[in-house]
Amino acid sequence: MTEASPQFLLSPGPHLRSGLTTKQIMWWVNVSLAPIFLWAISIYGVRVVWVLVSGVLGALFAEGFVNKCRHQKQTLGDGSAVLTGILLVGTLSPGIPIWMPFTGSFVAIVFAKMLFGGLGYNIFNPALIGRAFLMATFPLAMTTTWLKARPGLFFPPDAVTQATPLNILKMEGLTSAVKTLGLGSKFYGELFLGLRAGSIGEVSVLLILLGAGLLLWKGIIKLPIPLSILAGLGLIAIFSKVPLFHLLTGGVWFGAFFMATDYVTAPMSPKAQIIFGLCVGLITGVIRLWGGYPEGICYAILIMNAVTPALNRWFRPSRPKWEGTPS
Amino acid sequence: MNTFLRGGVSFFDDQKSQTSHKPIERFVPKEVTIPLSQHLGEPARPIVARKQKVMRGDCIGEAVSGGVTTGGTPIHASVTGTVKRVALQPHPLLVESLAVVIETDPNAAETVWEEVPGWMDLPKGKMLEQIASAGIVGLGGAQFPTYRKLKLPEGVKVDTLILNGAECEPYLTSDHRLLLEMSLEVLQGAKLIAKILGVSKILIGIEENKKDAADVLRIAITKQHTSPSPKVVLCQTRYPQGSEKQLIEALTGRVVPPGKLPMHVGVMVQNVATAVACYQAIRYRRPLLDRILTVSGKGILEPKNVSVPIGTLVSDIVTFCGGIHQRTNKVIVGGPMMGRALGRLDIPVIKGTGGLLFLRAEEVRKEIYGPCISCGRCLEACPLGLEPNQISIYTEAGRSLDTESFGTKECFECGSCAYVCPAVRPLVQFIQIAKKSFQTGSQFGLARPEQNL
């Protein structure tokens, strides 16, 4: 060879690639959640920071631990463990004991993700498994530690507990809820902006839409799943006399845009996604109206996660039939 | 805007501006290495010996074995000079093949091509014969002997001839320049091929990013006033539009079923460069001797479109194009989506070589891959509606034989799926492995790789 022979990479095509990598996708989702958490800190106090740190550390510790035990390459940098931690914290009440998110994340990562084989192999959304675990083991801490929203630019006055609107509706009935909450346009405005008691991630519909907008713009999530969840819940909520109340309260927006859109645990074809979303919405509504819990999105998504492999199998891309070998 | 029905990818920057404005430059090296295998089927048999003098256009390899034609094509001397040796030489696709090395005579006179009398009205059989003896193969890259493609089996009729000027691979501009600089030859070739096939409808498919070429062709068509008058159809710029079946879908709306050929839906597709070669073969009995190709990428100092004799070594082209950049990471023969990486530069240009790309590390996709996250992007990108994700997962787990229902056999390896995969999974290779297992009948698989991103 005449040239000074440099080393050329020998690998098969395609030699180009486009778009975001898995790692970039995970970190973009993390970034899109930032405004929601900043808002939670500003209305519930600095304690939210410690809850968040606890949840994320639990997830990272669990993933690192399992990788170490299995002699696998560490995967902490891929952003997916951090995301599970953040998403779990998003479903928790701001007044929860600090060690609980750590425990929840640990269980989520170890039992719902790593034991299935790690990223890409899990069947259920790990963050929701973490929440379901905490709900089953520490029901009191999970349902009575809601804080009253008191905006104070990151240093709101001392925390005061307050039941969530959904809790009031479930426990005290509609007439009492109307008396306590008012259910006027001011109330609905506060629900939309996020001035109410609730889980850390769910309170501000506006900021959830902002984060979701970023993900839509980046092409990371698509609309079929979230929209059909809202439609499904809306259908059931008609029976409740206060449909708008149901659409604006609870974690349905957070769940619809950030949990149900998880690639691994949601179906792939648009048709299957719409069915998946509608069912999530319907189940959420059924649990809220006729079930034992005030909120249902967590279990609705978990149930449909179990149906996802079947949906993927039933809704495969169609293509023309094979018509023999070329002559 | 015309385009194919499903899947496909659009490039953010197709990198064609590096060379699309550069006229084709002629380069003749001091020595050519002409492989005797440049088509599907058996290699040609060498009929020259060491020290023999050959003229540009002389046949040096016959497509005959034991007195019977092999179904291959003959090979011709692309330069005038002396045969140095007939020996095994590196080959861009086959690793090694028998080749004739000819030293160029710098003082040789330009070859003069005499016109065949009455070339426009030659009988069909005669035209096919001239195409066959000119050694023409599909220049889009498939390298299937053209005379065999044009010879339709009994009972099969086509009504439309499509000229493929889509050139959908990024970086490549050789067909674009050919359309701009040789539009009359392209049209003549189209007319002759239409005559051979007995069709009256000629469509020329060109992607939107080559509007100037379409305009030039349209002007040339109006000047010619001949019937059948070809129709230039602009298509949306979308990969893999240049694939035969996708182009047919884009221009006629007809879908070629898997396992069938374009002729079964009444269509014949020929690359624009092949049309020019057919024209030259019929009018002048001129064999296929030169290749127009794009030399591009951030790794080459002077990107160019060049016309070189077949057999020119990549290393000589590198010198002609100013040398390569130190940080060149990958050398690709063909386009960046379907082309192959070269490990060395002493490899000859063959008939189907449409481009040589010298890419730096930042242009090339990293090969470290992670697990499938079921994002579904590959399903959206596949122009055939196959399931590359499933094929890769099954093959990874050693169950490649169970992938048939996902469409393994139909895949033509355009690479759209792997291009969009966020986990950078080598989906095309998984499909190739699965295809191989159907040939051998045994399961193939890989040990699951370490998880890393």
Short mmCIF file of N, CA, C and O in Angstrom, two decimals, chain A residues 93-149:
data_model
loop_
_atom_site.label_atom_id
_atom_site.label_comp_id
_atom_site.label_asym_id
_atom_site.label_seq_id
_atom_site.Cartn_x
_atom_site.Cartn_y
_atom_site.Cartn_z
N SER A 93 -46.32 11.47 48.44
CA SER A 93 -46.76 12.71 49.08
C SER A 93 -45.53 13.43 49.64
O SER A 93 -44.56 12.79 50.06
N PRO A 94 -45.57 14.74 49.68
CA PRO A 94 -44.38 15.50 50.07
C PRO A 94 -44.00 15.31 51.54
O PRO A 94 -42.85 15.51 51.91
N GLY A 95 -44.94 14.88 52.38
CA GLY A 95 -44.63 14.76 53.80
C GLY A 95 -44.16 13.38 54.22
O GLY A 95 -44.04 13.08 55.41
N ILE A 96 -43.87 12.51 53.26
CA ILE A 96 -43.52 11.12 53.55
C ILE A 96 -42.19 11.04 54.32
O ILE A 96 -41.31 11.86 54.11
N PRO A 97 -42.03 10.09 55.26
CA PRO A 97 -40.74 9.94 55.94
C PRO A 97 -39.60 9.78 54.93
O PRO A 97 -39.76 9.09 53.92
N ILE A 98 -38.47 10.40 55.26
CA ILE A 98 -37.38 10.50 54.27
C ILE A 98 -36.83 9.15 53.83
O ILE A 98 -36.38 8.99 52.70
N TRP A 99 -36.85 8.14 54.68
CA TRP A 99 -36.24 6.87 54.28
C TRP A 99 -37.13 6.05 53.36
O TRP A 99 -36.69 5.13 52.69
N MET A 100 -38.39 6.41 53.26
CA MET A 100 -39.32 5.59 52.48
C MET A 100 -39.08 5.61 50.97
O MET A 100 -39.10 4.56 50.33
N PRO A 101 -38.84 6.78 50.39
CA PRO A 101 -38.55 6.78 48.94
C PRO A 101 -37.35 5.91 48.60
O PRO A 101 -37.34 5.21 47.58
N PHE A 102 -36.33 5.93 49.47
CA PHE A 102 -35.14 5.10 49.25
C PHE A 102 -35.55 3.64 49.16
O PHE A 102 -35.21 2.92 48.21
N THR A 103 -36.35 3.20 50.13
CA THR A 103 -36.81 1.81 50.15
C THR A 103 -37.64 1.49 48.91
O THR A 103 -37.44 0.46 48.26
N GLY A 104 -38.55 2.40 48.58
CA GLY A 104 -39.41 2.17 47.42
C GLY A 104 -38.60 2.04 46.14
O GLY A 104 -38.82 1.13 45.34
N SER A 105 -37.62 2.95 45.94
CA SER A 105 -36.79 2.89 44.74
C SER A 105 -35.98 1.61 44.69
O SER A 105 -35.80 1.01 43.63
N PHE A 106 -35.48 1.22 45.85
CA PHE A 106 -34.67 0.00 45.90
C PHE A 106 -35.51 -1.19 45.43
O PHE A 106 -35.10 -1.97 44.57
N VAL A 107 -36.71 -1.30 45.98
CA VAL A 107 -37.60 -2.40 45.58
C VAL A 107 -37.93 -2.29 44.10
O VAL A 107 -37.90 -3.27 43.35
N ALA A 108 -38.23 -1.08 43.65
CA ALA A 108 -38.59 -0.87 42.25
C ALA A 108 -37.49 -1.36 41.32
O ALA A 108 -37.74 -2.14 40.39
N ILE A 109 -36.27 -0.94 41.59
CA ILE A 109 -35.16 -1.28 40.69
C ILE A 109 -34.82 -2.77 40.79
O ILE A 109 -34.67 -3.45 39.77
N VAL A 110 -34.70 -3.27 42.01
CA VAL A 110 -34.26 -4.66 42.16
C VAL A 110 -35.33 -5.62 41.64
O VAL A 110 -35.06 -6.48 40.81
N PHE A 111 -36.56 -5.44 42.09
CA PHE A 111 -37.57 -6.46 41.79
C PHE A 111 -38.31 -6.23 40.47
O PHE A 111 -38.73 -7.18 39.83
N ALA A 112 -38.48 -4.96 40.08
CA ALA A 112 -39.25 -4.74 38.86
C ALA A 112 -38.36 -4.56 37.64
O ALA A 112 -38.82 -4.67 36.52
N LYS A 113 -37.06 -4.26 37.85
CA LYS A 113 -36.23 -4.01 36.68
C LYS A 113 -35.06 -4.99 36.57
O LYS A 113 -34.97 -5.77 35.63
N MET A 114 -34.19 -5.00 37.57
CA MET A 114 -32.94 -5.75 37.41
C MET A 114 -33.17 -7.27 37.40
O MET A 114 -32.51 -7.98 36.67
N LEU A 115 -34.11 -7.74 38.20
CA LEU A 115 -34.32 -9.19 38.22
C LEU A 115 -34.96 -9.68 36.92
O LEU A 115 -34.92 -10.86 36.59
N PHE A 116 -35.54 -8.78 36.16
CA PHE A 116 -36.08 -9.17 34.84
C PHE A 116 -34.98 -9.13 33.78
O PHE A 116 -35.19 -9.57 32.67
N GLY A 117 -33.85 -8.53 34.10
CA GLY A 117 -32.77 -8.48 33.13
C GLY A 117 -32.30 -7.06 32.85
O GLY A 117 -31.48 -6.83 31.97
N GLY A 118 -32.81 -6.10 33.58
CA GLY A 118 -32.34 -4.72 33.40
C GLY A 118 -33.14 -3.97 32.36
O GLY A 118 -34.20 -4.42 31.91
N LEU A 119 -32.60 -2.81 31.98
CA LEU A 119 -33.29 -1.93 31.04
C LEU A 119 -33.76 -2.68 29.80
O LEU A 119 -33.01 -3.44 29.20
N GLY A 120 -35.01 -2.51 29.45
CA GLY A 120 -35.52 -3.10 28.22
C GLY A 120 -36.20 -4.44 28.43
O GLY A 120 -36.91 -4.91 27.57
N TYR A 121 -35.97 -5.07 29.58
CA TYR A 121 -36.51 -6.41 29.76
C TYR A 121 -37.65 -6.47 30.77
O TYR A 121 -38.25 -7.52 30.95
N ASN A 122 -37.90 -5.34 31.46
CA ASN A 122 -38.93 -5.38 32.50
C ASN A 122 -40.32 -5.35 31.88
O ASN A 122 -40.54 -4.81 30.80
N ILE A 123 -41.27 -5.92 32.61
CA ILE A 123 -42.65 -5.96 32.12
C ILE A 123 -43.45 -4.81 32.72
O ILE A 123 -44.24 -4.17 32.04
N PHE A 124 -43.19 -4.53 34.01
CA PHE A 124 -43.96 -3.48 34.69
C PHE A 124 -43.12 -2.23 34.87
O PHE A 124 -41.90 -2.32 35.01
N ASN A 125 -43.78 -1.11 34.88
CA ASN A 125 -43.11 0.15 35.12
C ASN A 125 -42.49 0.13 36.52
O ASN A 125 -43.21 0.04 37.50
N PRO A 126 -41.17 0.19 36.63
CA PRO A 126 -40.52 0.02 37.94
C PRO A 126 -41.00 1.05 38.96
O PRO A 126 -41.26 0.69 40.12
N ALA A 127 -41.14 2.32 38.56
CA ALA A 127 -41.52 3.35 39.51
C ALA A 127 -42.89 3.04 40.12
O ALA A 127 -43.12 3.24 41.31
N LEU A 128 -43.79 2.54 39.29
CA LEU A 128 -45.14 2.24 39.80
C LEU A 128 -45.14 1.02 40.71
O LEU A 128 -45.91 0.94 41.66
N ILE A 129 -44.27 0.05 40.41
CA ILE A 129 -44.12 -1.09 41.32
C ILE A 129 -43.62 -0.58 42.66
O ILE A 129 -44.08 -1.01 43.73
N GLY A 130 -42.68 0.36 42.63
CA GLY A 130 -42.17 0.95 43.85
C GLY A 130 -43.29 1.60 44.65
O GLY A 130 -43.42 1.41 45.86
N ARG A 131 -44.15 2.34 43.95
CA ARG A 131 -45.27 2.99 44.63
C ARG A 131 -46.25 1.96 45.18
O ARG A 131 -46.70 2.06 46.32
N ALA A 132 -46.55 0.94 44.38
CA ALA A 132 -47.48 -0.09 44.83
C ALA A 132 -46.94 -0.79 46.07
O ALA A 132 -47.68 -1.09 47.01
N PHE A 133 -45.64 -1.02 46.08
CA PHE A 133 -45.00 -1.65 47.24
C PHE A 133 -45.17 -0.78 48.50
O PHE A 133 -45.57 -1.25 49.56
N LEU A 134 -44.87 0.51 48.36
CA LEU A 134 -44.99 1.41 49.51
C LEU A 134 -46.43 1.50 49.99
O LEU A 134 -46.71 1.56 51.18
N MET A 135 -47.34 1.52 49.02
CA MET A 135 -48.76 1.62 49.32
C MET A 135 -49.21 0.41 50.15
O MET A 135 -50.03 0.53 51.06
N ALA A 136 -48.66 -0.75 49.81
CA ALA A 136 -49.07 -1.97 50.50
C ALA A 136 -48.41 -2.09 51.86
O ALA A 136 -49.01 -2.61 52.80
N THR A 137 -47.18 -1.59 51.97
CA THR A 137 -46.46 -1.79 53.23
C THR A 137 -46.64 -0.64 54.21
O THR A 137 -46.67 -0.84 55.42
N PHE A 138 -46.72 0.58 53.72
CA PHE A 138 -46.85 1.73 54.62
C PHE A 138 -48.07 2.57 54.24
O PHE A 138 -47.91 3.73 53.86
N PRO A 139 -49.26 2.00 54.30
CA PRO A 139 -50.43 2.71 53.79
C PRO A 139 -50.69 4.03 54.54
O PRO A 139 -51.09 5.01 53.92
N LEU A 140 -50.41 4.05 55.82
CA LEU A 140 -50.71 5.26 56.58
C LEU A 140 -49.83 6.42 56.14
O LEU A 140 -50.31 7.52 55.82
N ALA A 141 -48.52 6.16 56.08
CA ALA A 141 -47.58 7.21 55.66
C ALA A 141 -47.88 7.66 54.24
O ALA A 141 -47.68 8.82 53.88
N MET A 142 -48.36 6.73 53.42
CA MET A 142 -48.60 7.05 52.01
C MET A 142 -49.85 7.90 51.82
O MET A 142 -50.00 8.59 50.82
N THR A 143 -50.80 7.82 52.75
CA THR A 143 -52.08 8.48 52.48
C THR A 143 -52.43 9.61 53.43
O THR A 143 -53.47 10.24 53.29
N THR A 144 -51.57 9.89 54.40
CA THR A 144 -51.95 10.94 55.36
C THR A 144 -50.93 12.06 55.45
O THR A 144 -51.06 12.95 56.28
N THR A 145 -49.90 12.03 54.61
CA THR A 145 -48.83 13.01 54.77
C THR A 145 -48.86 14.08 53.68
O THR A 145 -47.85 14.61 53.29
N TRP A 146 -50.04 14.37 53.17
CA TRP A 146 -50.15 15.42 52.17
C TRP A 146 -49.92 16.77 52.83
O TRP A 146 -50.29 16.98 53.97
N LEU A 147 -49.32 17.67 52.09
CA LEU A 147 -49.07 19.01 52.65
C LEU A 147 -49.91 20.04 51.90
O LEU A 147 -50.20 19.88 50.71
N LYS A 148 -50.28 21.09 52.63
CA LYS A 148 -51.01 22.19 52.02
C LYS A 148 -50.04 23.00 51.16
O LYS A 148 -48.89 23.24 51.55
N ALA A 149 -50.50 23.38 49.99
CA ALA A 149 -49.64 24.15 49.09
C ALA A 149 -49.58 25.59 49.57
O ALA A 149 -50.60 26.25 49.69
#
